[in-house]
Amino acid sequence: MNEQYQHVYEEVSKCNRCGFCQAHCPIFAVTGSEKNVARGHNAHVRGLAEEKMEINADFKDALFECLLCKACVSNCFPAVRTDKAVVAGRAEYIKRVGQPKAMRLVFHTLLPDQEKLGKFVRLLALGKNTGLSKLARAMGILSWFGKDMDKAEGIVEKIPRTFFRQKVGTLRLEPAKVKTEVAYFVGCGFNYMLPHVSESTVEVLVGQGARVKIADNCCCGLPAYGYGDMEAARNMARKNIEALEKLKTEVIVTECGSCSAFLKEYPELFEDDQIMKKRAEAIAKKVKGFSEFMAPQIGALSANSLEGKKITYHDPCHMSRYQGVVKEPRDLIKKIPGVTYTEMPEADRCCGGAGSYNIMHYEQSMKVLEKKMENLKKTGADILTTECPGCVIQLSYGVRKAGLPIKVLHISELIKEASRKG
Amino acid sequence: MEKEHVRDALQRIVGKENVLWKDVDLAVYSYDAGLVKGKAGLVVFVDNSDQVAQIVSFLCKEGISYVARGSGTNLTGGTVPLNEGVVIEFSRMNRILEIDIENERVVVEPGIYNLTVQNALAEKGYYYAPDPASQKASSMGGNLGENAGGPHCLKYGVTSNHVLGAEVVLPSGEKTWIGGKALDAPGPDLMGLLVGSEGTLGIVTKIVCRIMRSPERVLTMLAIYSSVEAAGQTVSDIIAEGIIPATLEIMDNVVIRAVEASVHAGYPLDAEAVLLIELDGLTDGMDEQMKRITEICEKNGVVSHRIAKDANERNILWAGRRGAFGAVARIRPAYLVCDGTVPRTQLPKALTEVKKISEKYRVPIGNVFHAGDGNLHPLILFDDRDADELERVHKAGREILKACADLGGTISGEHGIGTEKLNEMFLVFKGDDIRMMSAIKQAVDRKGLCNPGKVIPAQEARP
C-alpha cells in the first residue's frame, strides 16, 4: 500500500465501475477516452495505491487533463471523491516525476507574494499590451508554462494598467452608517486581471452598510492544490489565515468562487496539524461568497441600464458543486426589477476555464467552451453573469470568438449597476 | 507479431493520436462494469465504418484478436479484451445519422448513448422502447450486442424487437448490410442472430431502429409494501387481470436504503419493498385501469401508494431505480449482479432461494428486479479486496443462476454471458444447441479472432 493515497483509497475502492460518469464528464465528451473519465481516474489511483502500477511520466495526460469540475462526483451514486483522488495522483506525480521549474516558481515564489506576483504580471502586461508578447512567444518563454500557452494567449484580452490594490487608497470603505463589518479577501484574478469587479464588490458592500477591511492576503492556494503541490498550498493557506485573523471580522467576503470554495476547505489541508486545523476552521466558518452574503440581505434594486434585459447565469464549478451555492445568485438576479431571468441549459456544466486549464490544455478547453456557447445561444440572453474570475475571462473569450452580442458580467458588477441610485 | 508494427499500421488507418499503446492508457481498458478483468494490447478509436473494415481486415490478416467496445458499461465481460487483443473503441463514433419520422425509424452510430437518442427523439414526440437502467451512458452498439432490456421491455419487448437492420463489418473485414428499414427480411433471421451475440459475429457500424410515438399519457405509481412477497403477488395479480403495464419494478429494503442515501427518490426507508408501476398509452381508460391496479395493490396489503404528479416527480421515482446498481456501493464497495430469469410465477420461490444462498455464503444480497418479466437482479454485495469473500460471492452467484435454471428459467435476462457465465451456459443448453452456436461462430469467424472466448463455451468445458 502506497501511503500517499491513504486518504483516498477507501473512496476509489467504492467505484464499482458502472461508468455512468461518462455521461457527465466534459473532458470525456471531448476525448471519449477512458483515461479522462472518473472511472479511469479511480482505476489508476487504485492501481497506484495498491502498488500494482507505478507512477511515471506517462500518467501526465491522464492526471492533468481533468478539470476538477466535480461533475462526476455530483452524479456518482456512491459520490466517490474522484477530484481528491486525481489531486492525490498529481501530488505523487510532481514528487516522483517532477514539476516544471516555471510551476515551482509560480507556486513557491510568485503566488505567495503579492508584490512579486504584481511585478511579474506587470511584465506580462507589458508584453501583452505592447506587442512584446510576440517576442516572448518567439523566445518560447510562454511554452515554459505548457505546450498550449502561446495559442492560449488570446484568452486574456488585455491586462489592466492598475491593479485593484493600488486603487484601494482612493476607494470609500466606510459607509455613512455602519451596520456591519466585513473582511474582503482579494482574489488574484480580480486584483490583477479584473480590478473593476473588485471595485464593484467593495462599492456594493459599502452601499449595504458594511465597513470593508481589505485583507492583506496572497493567493488562496487553490492553483497549487489543484496541481498537487500541497506544500505550496499549505504555505499560502497559513499566510492567509494569519492575515484574516488580524482583521477580526465576523464575516469574510470574496466574489471569487474559487477562493471562497478553497478558503472553506482550508481545514482539510491541516489534517496532520490540529492547531492549524482549528484556526483554519475558525476562518472557514466566516467565509461567504458574494451572492451567498448578499442575497439574504440586499434591499431594493433598480433596473437602471439593465431595463428590459434578459439575463442568464453560469454556475462556476466552485460555487455550485464545491459549495452548493446555486439558489443565491439566481435570487439576486431575480430581485432586479425590469429584467428577465432565463435559465441556461446545463448552466452548471464547466466552461472549460478551470483556473489555468484553458492555458495548459487549450484545445480541449476550447471544445468544452464550444458546448457552453451552444447552450448560451439557446437562452437568447443579453447578459451572461457568473461568480468566478476564471469563468468571466473564459466566457468573455468564448463570446468574443463566437461573435455573440452578449455582455459577460461578474454578478457583483450586475448588482452594482442595479444598486446605482437614479 | 511486433506490437510496434501493429500500432504503426493502425495509426496509418486512424491517425496517430487515435491509437493508445502506453500501459497507463491500456490499463483502463482492462475492465467493464462487472468483475471480469483482462488486458488490452492496443486501443484504437474509430470514426467511421471504412476505418473499422480496414482495421478488421488488417487484424484478420495478422491473426490478432479484437473486441468492439462502446461505453464499457456491460456487466459480464463482453467488452473485456482477452489475450491482449485490440480494443476497437466506438466512443467517438456517436452520431445520429437520420431520424425518419414518416417510416418511424432512426439510424444511429453504435457509440451513441441510448439516452442521447431518446432525447433527440423526444423533441419530435417519439421514443425508442428499450430503456436499460444504464441508458444515460450505455451505447446503442452495446445495447445491440447484449440484447439489452430495461423496465419498459415488459410491454414492448427487448432490443431484438426494435432493431431492424445494421451495417456490419464481418470478421473477414467485409462490410455489409443486414436488414434495413423494412419490417422483416426474408430467410433466416440474421439480424436476430447478431443481436445478443456480444460482438462475436461481427462489428455493427450503423444501426436502424424502430421508433414509436411517445404515449399520450404516462402514469407512474409508487406502491410501498411491508413484504417482498406481497409486492410480488401484486405483480402476478395485475397480469392475471389482463393488464400489461409498461413497467413493474420491485426493489427490496437493502436496495431502497442504498438508493435513498444516494438519490433521494422518496422511497420510505422502513419499507420492505417498493413496486414501481407505470402505465402508458391512450388517456382514455387509463384512470380506470389505474383504479383497478390500486384495488389489486390494496387487496395485497399495500402500506401506501402515490402517483407522480408530473414528469419531474416521475423522473425522481425512476432516478432511484436507475441508480440502484451504482447506489449499493454505499453499503459495500463492490457488487456482483446475477441476471437470472424465471417464469413470473416462480418469482417467490426464486427469491426464497436467493435468501437461502445469501445466508449460506454469508454475503448480503439486495434485490431489484423486473418483476413483470421474472427477471431478477440479485446484487451480491462485497468488498473485492477480500479474497475469501470474493470466492464466496462467485459461488453464491453460480448457485443463484443454477436455482433460476432449476425453476425453469435461464441464466441471463439482458446482461449477456460474456466470460462470466460461460460455464453456466451448460445449465440451460444441453449439447446440440451449443454445437450449433459454435458452428455458426466458426462459419462466420473462421480464424476465431472476433471477440474470442465469449458467450459460447467450449464443448470440452462441459462439467
Short mmCIF file of N, CA and C in Angstrom, two decimals, chain A residues 243-320:
data_model
loop_
_atom_site.label_atom_id
_atom_site.label_comp_id
_atom_site.label_asym_id
_atom_site.label_seq_id
_atom_site.Cartn_x
_atom_site.Cartn_y
_atom_site.Cartn_z
N ALA A 243 -3.36 36.53 8.02
CA ALA A 243 -3.82 37.84 7.55
C ALA A 243 -5.28 38.07 7.91
N LEU A 244 -6.10 37.02 7.79
CA LEU A 244 -7.53 37.17 8.05
C LEU A 244 -7.83 37.26 9.54
N GLU A 245 -7.05 36.52 10.32
CA GLU A 245 -7.24 36.58 11.78
C GLU A 245 -7.04 38.01 12.30
N LYS A 246 -6.05 38.69 11.72
CA LYS A 246 -5.73 40.05 12.16
C LYS A 246 -6.92 41.00 12.03
N LEU A 247 -7.77 40.75 11.03
CA LEU A 247 -8.87 41.67 10.76
C LEU A 247 -10.02 41.52 11.75
N LYS A 248 -10.07 40.37 12.42
CA LYS A 248 -11.06 40.15 13.49
C LYS A 248 -12.50 40.48 13.08
N THR A 249 -12.89 40.13 11.87
CA THR A 249 -14.29 40.35 11.48
C THR A 249 -15.07 39.06 11.65
N GLU A 250 -16.39 39.20 11.66
CA GLU A 250 -17.25 38.02 11.78
C GLU A 250 -17.46 37.36 10.42
N VAL A 251 -17.29 38.17 9.37
CA VAL A 251 -17.56 37.66 8.03
C VAL A 251 -16.39 37.98 7.11
N ILE A 252 -16.09 37.02 6.25
CA ILE A 252 -15.06 37.25 5.22
C ILE A 252 -15.76 37.07 3.87
N VAL A 253 -15.71 38.11 3.04
CA VAL A 253 -16.41 38.02 1.76
C VAL A 253 -15.40 38.01 0.62
N THR A 254 -15.67 37.20 -0.38
CA THR A 254 -14.93 37.29 -1.63
C THR A 254 -15.88 36.98 -2.76
N GLU A 255 -15.72 37.67 -3.87
CA GLU A 255 -16.59 37.42 -5.02
C GLU A 255 -15.93 36.42 -5.96
N CYS A 256 -14.82 35.81 -5.51
CA CYS A 256 -14.18 34.79 -6.31
C CYS A 256 -14.69 33.42 -5.85
N GLY A 257 -15.40 32.72 -6.72
CA GLY A 257 -15.97 31.42 -6.37
C GLY A 257 -14.91 30.41 -5.98
N SER A 258 -13.77 30.48 -6.63
CA SER A 258 -12.70 29.53 -6.33
C SER A 258 -12.09 29.82 -4.96
N CYS A 259 -11.85 31.12 -4.69
CA CYS A 259 -11.27 31.47 -3.39
C CYS A 259 -12.22 31.08 -2.27
N SER A 260 -13.51 31.43 -2.40
CA SER A 260 -14.43 31.13 -1.29
C SER A 260 -14.51 29.62 -1.07
N ALA A 261 -14.54 28.87 -2.16
CA ALA A 261 -14.61 27.41 -2.02
C ALA A 261 -13.36 26.89 -1.31
N PHE A 262 -12.20 27.39 -1.72
CA PHE A 262 -10.97 26.84 -1.16
C PHE A 262 -10.75 27.31 0.28
N LEU A 263 -11.11 28.54 0.58
CA LEU A 263 -10.98 29.01 1.96
C LEU A 263 -11.81 28.13 2.89
N LYS A 264 -13.00 27.74 2.39
CA LYS A 264 -13.85 26.86 3.20
C LYS A 264 -13.23 25.47 3.36
N GLU A 265 -12.35 25.12 2.45
CA GLU A 265 -11.72 23.79 2.55
C GLU A 265 -10.37 23.82 3.27
N TYR A 266 -9.94 24.98 3.72
CA TYR A 266 -8.65 25.08 4.41
C TYR A 266 -8.44 24.03 5.50
N PRO A 267 -9.47 23.74 6.32
CA PRO A 267 -9.22 22.77 7.40
C PRO A 267 -8.70 21.42 6.88
N GLU A 268 -9.14 21.02 5.70
CA GLU A 268 -8.70 19.73 5.16
C GLU A 268 -7.21 19.69 4.84
N LEU A 269 -6.61 20.85 4.70
CA LEU A 269 -5.18 20.89 4.39
C LEU A 269 -4.33 20.56 5.62
N PHE A 270 -4.95 20.67 6.80
CA PHE A 270 -4.15 20.54 8.02
C PHE A 270 -4.55 19.34 8.87
N GLU A 271 -4.82 18.23 8.20
CA GLU A 271 -5.21 17.03 8.95
C GLU A 271 -4.12 16.60 9.94
N ASP A 272 -2.86 16.91 9.63
CA ASP A 272 -1.76 16.48 10.48
C ASP A 272 -1.34 17.54 11.49
N ASP A 273 -2.08 18.63 11.56
CA ASP A 273 -1.68 19.73 12.44
C ASP A 273 -2.95 20.29 13.07
N GLN A 274 -3.32 19.71 14.22
CA GLN A 274 -4.62 20.03 14.81
C GLN A 274 -4.75 21.50 15.20
N ILE A 275 -3.64 22.13 15.58
CA ILE A 275 -3.73 23.55 15.97
C ILE A 275 -4.08 24.41 14.76
N MET A 276 -3.35 24.17 13.68
CA MET A 276 -3.63 24.90 12.44
C MET A 276 -5.04 24.59 11.96
N LYS A 277 -5.42 23.34 12.14
CA LYS A 277 -6.75 22.93 11.66
C LYS A 277 -7.85 23.73 12.36
N LYS A 278 -7.70 23.89 13.68
CA LYS A 278 -8.68 24.66 14.45
C LYS A 278 -8.76 26.10 13.93
N ARG A 279 -7.56 26.68 13.70
CA ARG A 279 -7.54 28.07 13.21
C ARG A 279 -8.19 28.15 11.83
N ALA A 280 -7.90 27.15 11.00
CA ALA A 280 -8.47 27.12 9.65
C ALA A 280 -9.99 27.00 9.72
N GLU A 281 -10.46 26.20 10.67
CA GLU A 281 -11.91 26.03 10.82
C GLU A 281 -12.58 27.34 11.21
N ALA A 282 -11.92 28.06 12.12
CA ALA A 282 -12.48 29.33 12.57
C ALA A 282 -12.63 30.30 11.39
N ILE A 283 -11.63 30.31 10.53
CA ILE A 283 -11.68 31.18 9.35
C ILE A 283 -12.74 30.67 8.36
N ALA A 284 -12.69 29.37 8.09
CA ALA A 284 -13.59 28.79 7.08
C ALA A 284 -15.06 29.10 7.38
N LYS A 285 -15.39 29.07 8.67
CA LYS A 285 -16.78 29.31 9.07
C LYS A 285 -17.27 30.71 8.71
N LYS A 286 -16.32 31.63 8.60
CA LYS A 286 -16.71 33.03 8.36
C LYS A 286 -16.84 33.36 6.87
N VAL A 287 -16.37 32.46 6.02
CA VAL A 287 -16.28 32.79 4.60
C VAL A 287 -17.63 32.74 3.90
N LYS A 288 -17.90 33.77 3.13
CA LYS A 288 -19.11 33.80 2.31
C LYS A 288 -18.77 34.32 0.92
N GLY A 289 -19.34 33.66 -0.08
CA GLY A 289 -19.20 34.17 -1.44
C GLY A 289 -20.07 35.41 -1.58
N PHE A 290 -19.87 36.13 -2.66
CA PHE A 290 -20.59 37.40 -2.86
C PHE A 290 -22.11 37.21 -2.80
N SER A 291 -22.63 36.30 -3.63
CA SER A 291 -24.09 36.14 -3.68
C SER A 291 -24.61 35.50 -2.41
N GLU A 292 -23.81 34.64 -1.84
CA GLU A 292 -24.21 33.98 -0.60
C GLU A 292 -24.40 35.01 0.52
N PHE A 293 -23.50 36.01 0.53
CA PHE A 293 -23.58 37.05 1.56
C PHE A 293 -24.70 38.04 1.23
N MET A 294 -24.80 38.37 -0.05
CA MET A 294 -25.67 39.46 -0.46
C MET A 294 -27.14 39.08 -0.54
N ALA A 295 -27.42 37.88 -1.06
CA ALA A 295 -28.82 37.52 -1.37
C ALA A 295 -29.78 37.68 -0.19
N PRO A 296 -29.40 37.23 1.01
CA PRO A 296 -30.37 37.32 2.10
C PRO A 296 -30.59 38.76 2.59
N GLN A 297 -29.67 39.68 2.27
CA GLN A 297 -29.82 40.99 2.93
C GLN A 297 -30.00 42.17 2.00
N ILE A 298 -29.82 41.98 0.71
CA ILE A 298 -29.88 43.16 -0.14
C ILE A 298 -31.30 43.67 -0.25
N GLY A 299 -31.45 45.01 -0.24
CA GLY A 299 -32.78 45.61 -0.28
C GLY A 299 -33.23 45.91 -1.69
N ALA A 300 -33.84 47.08 -1.85
CA ALA A 300 -34.42 47.43 -3.15
C ALA A 300 -33.34 47.65 -4.20
N LEU A 301 -33.61 47.13 -5.37
CA LEU A 301 -32.70 47.35 -6.50
C LEU A 301 -33.49 48.06 -7.59
N SER A 302 -32.78 48.69 -8.52
CA SER A 302 -33.48 49.28 -9.66
C SER A 302 -32.79 48.81 -10.94
N ALA A 303 -33.54 48.81 -12.02
CA ALA A 303 -33.01 48.23 -13.26
C ALA A 303 -31.92 49.10 -13.86
N ASN A 304 -32.11 50.43 -13.80
CA ASN A 304 -31.18 51.35 -14.45
C ASN A 304 -30.94 50.93 -15.89
N SER A 305 -29.67 50.81 -16.27
CA SER A 305 -29.40 50.48 -17.68
C SER A 305 -29.75 49.03 -18.01
N LEU A 306 -30.14 48.27 -17.01
CA LEU A 306 -30.46 46.85 -17.26
C LEU A 306 -31.91 46.66 -17.71
N GLU A 307 -32.68 47.74 -17.67
CA GLU A 307 -34.11 47.68 -18.01
C GLU A 307 -34.36 46.85 -19.28
N GLY A 308 -35.23 45.87 -19.14
CA GLY A 308 -35.64 45.07 -20.31
C GLY A 308 -34.65 44.00 -20.72
N LYS A 309 -33.54 43.88 -20.02
CA LYS A 309 -32.52 42.91 -20.43
C LYS A 309 -32.87 41.49 -19.98
N LYS A 310 -32.41 40.57 -20.81
CA LYS A 310 -32.59 39.16 -20.49
C LYS A 310 -31.25 38.66 -19.92
N ILE A 311 -31.31 38.10 -18.73
CA ILE A 311 -30.06 37.74 -18.05
C ILE A 311 -30.02 36.24 -17.75
N THR A 312 -28.87 35.65 -17.97
CA THR A 312 -28.71 34.25 -17.60
C THR A 312 -27.47 34.09 -16.72
N TYR A 313 -27.38 32.95 -16.05
CA TYR A 313 -26.30 32.75 -15.09
C TYR A 313 -25.55 31.45 -15.37
N HIS A 314 -24.24 31.52 -15.30
CA HIS A 314 -23.41 30.32 -15.43
C HIS A 314 -22.90 29.95 -14.04
N ASP A 315 -23.15 28.70 -13.62
CA ASP A 315 -22.68 28.25 -12.30
C ASP A 315 -21.20 27.88 -12.36
N PRO A 316 -20.35 28.61 -11.66
CA PRO A 316 -18.96 28.15 -11.58
C PRO A 316 -18.92 26.82 -10.80
N CYS A 317 -18.05 25.92 -11.21
CA CYS A 317 -17.96 24.62 -10.52
C CYS A 317 -17.73 24.83 -9.02
N HIS A 318 -16.89 25.81 -8.71
CA HIS A 318 -16.55 26.02 -7.32
C HIS A 318 -17.68 26.65 -6.50
N MET A 319 -18.64 27.24 -7.17
CA MET A 319 -19.81 27.74 -6.45
C MET A 319 -20.84 26.63 -6.28
N SER A 320 -21.18 25.97 -7.40
CA SER A 320 -22.29 25.01 -7.36
C SER A 320 -21.87 23.71 -6.69
#
